[in-house]
Amino acid sequence: KLLRDAEAKGCNIIMGLEMFIHQGAQQLKLWTGREAPLELLKETVRERLMKFES
């Protein structure tokens, strides 16, 4: 309900999975100074979730 209400008021909505992936990418950058391969992270997380849900 919170996200629906926010979206109805014109707010940008970021889903939890996207937030999780981007937080991980930022943590890698903070710890190592290197940019995270964002597309690889997205693909890997989605693949793992599909296996988990099966």
mmCIF file of C-alpha atoms in Angstrom:
data_model
loop_
_atom_site.group_PDB
_atom_site.id
_atom_site.type_symbol
_atom_site.label_atom_id
_atom_site.label_comp_id
_atom_site.label_asym_id
_atom_site.label_seq_id
_atom_site.Cartn_x
_atom_site.Cartn_y
_atom_site.Cartn_z
ATOM 1 C CA LYS A 1 0.000 0.000 0.000
ATOM 2 C CA LEU A 2 2.822 2.400 0.808
ATOM 3 C CA LEU A 3 4.361 2.014 -2.652
ATOM 4 C CA ARG A 4 0.993 2.359 -4.390
ATOM 5 C CA ASP A 5 0.236 5.529 -2.444
ATOM 6 C CA ALA A 6 3.667 6.980 -3.181
ATOM 7 C CA GLU A 7 3.368 6.160 -6.869
ATOM 8 C CA ALA A 8 -0.096 7.749 -6.993
ATOM 9 C CA LYS A 9 1.474 10.954 -5.648
ATOM 10 C CA GLY A 10 4.105 10.904 -8.420
ATOM 11 C CA CYS A 11 7.048 9.495 -6.461
ATOM 12 C CA ASN A 12 9.652 7.326 -8.161
ATOM 13 C CA ILE A 13 9.386 3.737 -6.962
ATOM 14 C CA ILE A 14 12.425 1.498 -6.531
ATOM 15 C CA MET A 15 11.671 -2.151 -5.928
ATOM 16 C CA GLY A 16 13.539 -4.076 -3.229
ATOM 17 C CA LEU A 17 15.537 -6.251 -5.606
ATOM 18 C CA GLU A 18 16.961 -3.256 -7.463
ATOM 19 C CA MET A 19 17.845 -1.603 -4.163
ATOM 20 C CA PHE A 20 19.543 -4.807 -2.946
ATOM 21 C CA ILE A 21 21.649 -5.066 -6.120
ATOM 22 C CA HIS A 22 22.688 -1.414 -6.103
ATOM 23 C CA GLN A 23 23.556 -1.506 -2.393
ATOM 24 C CA GLY A 24 25.816 -4.487 -3.054
ATOM 25 C CA ALA A 25 27.469 -2.670 -5.944
ATOM 26 C CA GLN A 26 28.129 0.398 -3.783
ATOM 27 C CA GLN A 27 29.541 -1.763 -0.985
ATOM 28 C CA LEU A 28 31.960 -3.412 -3.404
ATOM 29 C CA LYS A 29 33.080 0.019 -4.595
ATOM 30 C CA LEU A 30 33.599 1.243 -1.016
ATOM 31 C CA TRP A 31 35.549 -1.858 0.011
ATOM 32 C CA THR A 32 37.680 -2.314 -3.103
ATOM 33 C CA GLY A 33 37.575 1.000 -4.956
ATOM 34 C CA ARG A 34 36.423 -0.868 -8.075
ATOM 35 C CA GLU A 35 33.175 -0.467 -9.966
ATOM 36 C CA ALA A 36 30.896 -3.476 -9.696
ATOM 37 C CA PRO A 37 29.762 -5.215 -12.888
ATOM 38 C CA LEU A 38 26.145 -4.159 -12.398
ATOM 39 C CA GLU A 39 24.631 -6.224 -15.218
ATOM 40 C CA LEU A 40 26.459 -9.331 -13.992
ATOM 41 C CA LEU A 41 25.194 -8.707 -10.467
ATOM 42 C CA LYS A 42 21.619 -8.350 -11.720
ATOM 43 C CA GLU A 43 21.833 -11.519 -13.788
ATOM 44 C CA THR A 44 23.426 -13.517 -10.967
ATOM 45 C CA VAL A 45 20.922 -12.404 -8.326
ATOM 46 C CA ARG A 46 17.975 -13.193 -10.591
ATOM 47 C CA GLU A 47 19.403 -16.633 -11.473
ATOM 48 C CA ARG A 48 19.943 -17.468 -7.805
ATOM 49 C CA LEU A 49 16.442 -16.337 -6.885
ATOM 50 C CA MET A 50 14.957 -18.502 -9.633
ATOM 51 C CA LYS A 51 16.823 -21.536 -8.239
ATOM 52 C CA PHE A 52 15.730 -20.680 -4.710
ATOM 53 C CA GLU A 53 12.077 -20.323 -5.717
ATOM 54 C CA SER A 54 12.038 -23.651 -7.614
#
